[in-house]
Amino acid sequence: MNGLYAFASIAGELPERTAPARPRHAAIAVVDFGSQYSMLIARRIRELNTYCEVIPHDAEAAALDHLDVRGFVLSGGPNSVYEPEAPRAAPWVFGSGLPVLGICYGMQLMAEQLGGRVGPGRTREYGPAAIATTGESPLFAGLPAELDVWMSHGDRIEEPPPGFAPLAASANSPVAVMADAARGYYGLQFHPEVAHTPRGADILANFAHGVCGAAADWTPGDFIAETVEAIRAQVGGGRVVCGLSGGVDSAVAATLAHRAIGDRLTCLFVDNGLLRAGEAEEVETAFRRALRMNLRVIDARDRFLAALAEVTNPETKRRRIGAAFIEAFEAEARTIADARFLCQGTLYPDVIESASHGTGSARIKSHHNVGGLPERMDLELVEPLRFLFKDEVRRIGAELGLPDEILWRQPFPGPGLAVRVIGEVTAERLAVLRAADAIFTGEVRAAGLERGLWQSFAVLTDTRTVGVMGDFRTYGHAIALRAVAAEDAMTADWARLPHDLLARVSNRIVNEVDAVNRVVYDITSKPPGTIEWE
Ligand code: XMP
């Protein structure tokens, strides 16, 4: 998450502001009942090249007007269907006449709402299970009768609704699968979307393509052509400003806008002085020289350092940086005559998060809460990636010909090195961190490990330690190294880097970076730690 991307999540304000006309794709809609896996279901279906969107369970039917919906998936969820407050599927879902696949809570809802019976199981069933399907069903076409699946439920179907037949049982659920083939209604007690259900993707493909008849027409090439058209339609003859952060999202968004409107796009890159070694130059080379975009680099290094003087509190740092960013960006954007649009790389998870959770969720770190620029400058948003997941953005970027260094760049926080210099941020302390970080990341890359890690970076601690070099006692800074593996930033595991790599890095940092005499490796996972130290 970086740069302007941080402005994506101004909760609740995004959906109405931008709505470029998009072609009506054959699509599956996932109705979200609060499962941690709802988005994963959508991703899995898109991996089958069928377009899929997630809607909150209380959405109106009109939320899907832009799509040619061919079927619904009801997600899992934390509730029990027999609780009075439990969320229900809207009547228009079952009233649509379209196929419905209920997963876990979604299956139990289906049973409850269509006249069956659900009750608490005698034991919770969590983890791997085996099921054996009986009879023929389009949902299991081409699959063996015995399947390994992943369960996570306490309730179970006591009696399927009229019209449904049980298709499989597991040790703890007499009805692990149920079907009413005539109506295209299916229920799965297990989770086909998780990797622990090895044939889950086949089941979802059978549902989307076989039962719903949705075409597999969601490809990067189509997406690019349609999006370029949509940007042209939205922007007309206007001018667009786009903030580049160096990360993949803003790069792909800018490249799509550039394809659509060429020189009427101006990209701004704010050099806040909190970047890693060589980063500003890399961005300039990639976008101005290679991609031939209209790029302005704003040298705001002094402004940021001044804003950070004597600040040690991480949240104060973030607020000061957010404000300095907006000031620097706005001052430059105002010099672009008649720019009325702001292009940014908002991704689908942020759109869903802001639409379904509003502003109520706990604020651990404030990076989802910066913003206000579009309103202040009265700019209309252009968000070509607002329906994409991160891996899809990379696929689109590759198709657009973006270089690997940009496509596979690890996430870098908007406040940059300021949240990796613990304590006060000064030019000198930044220089120490930058030098140590360049050694660590360089060695990780040379070892071929960069892509396998979510992030790897150095932190300058505010601890000074005693050491001995030659015959001298030293009293220097301690650098911490952090490397994590993750699927997304919600959870992360500290990376088991090879000891000889760590030894080489430690040795080089102490020898090559003045004032550093100790290197430690962070072995905390998230949770309970966060990825960044501040
Ligand atoms: P944490 O430290 O919360 O980080 O585990 C999760 C992910 O978010 C990044 N991060 C930020 N990104 N502004 C951003 O744009 C921020 O203030 C910020 N803080 C953390 C972090 O690098 C990791 O990928």
Coordinates of C-alpha atoms and ligand atoms in Angstrom, one line a residue, residues 1-2 6 318 365 367 411-415 420 454-455 489 526 530-532, ligand 1:
M1 CA 0.0 0.0 0.0
N2 CA 1.6 3.2 -0.9
A6 CA -3.9 5.3 0.6
R318 CA 1.6 9.6 9.6
K365 CA -2.6 2.3 12.1
H367 CA -3.0 4.6 6.7
P411 CA 4.6 -3.2 -0.9
F412 CA 6.1 -0.1 0.5
P413 CA 4.2 2.1 3.0
G414 CA 3.1 5.6 2.0
P415 CA 5.0 7.1 5.0
R420 CA 11.2 2.5 9.9
W454 CA 5.9 -10.2 1.1
Q455 CA 8.3 -7.6 2.4
A489 CA -1.0 -8.1 4.8
K526 CA 1.6 -11.0 12.6
T530 CA 2.5 -5.8 12.9
I531 CA 4.7 -5.9 9.8
E532 CA 6.1 -2.4 10.2
Ligands
XMP1 P1 1.2 -3.5 9.3 O1 2.5 -2.8 9.8 O2 0.0 -2.8 9.8 O3 1.3 -3.3 7.7 O4 1.2 -5.0 9.6 C1 0.4 -4.0 6.8 C2 0.9 -3.5 5.4 O5 0.6 -2.1 5.3 C3 1.8 -1.4 5.0 N1 1.6 -0.2 5.8 C4 1.3 1.0 5.3 N2 1.0 1.3 4.1 N3 0.6 3.6 4.8 C5 0.6 2.7 3.8 O6 0.4 3.0 2.6 C6 0.9 3.3 6.1 O7 0.9 4.1 6.9 C7 1.3 1.9 6.3 N4 1.6 1.3 7.5 C8 1.8 0.0 7.1 C9 2.9 -2.3 5.5 O8 4.1 -2.0 4.8 C10 2.3 -3.7 5.2 O9 2.5 -4.0 3.8

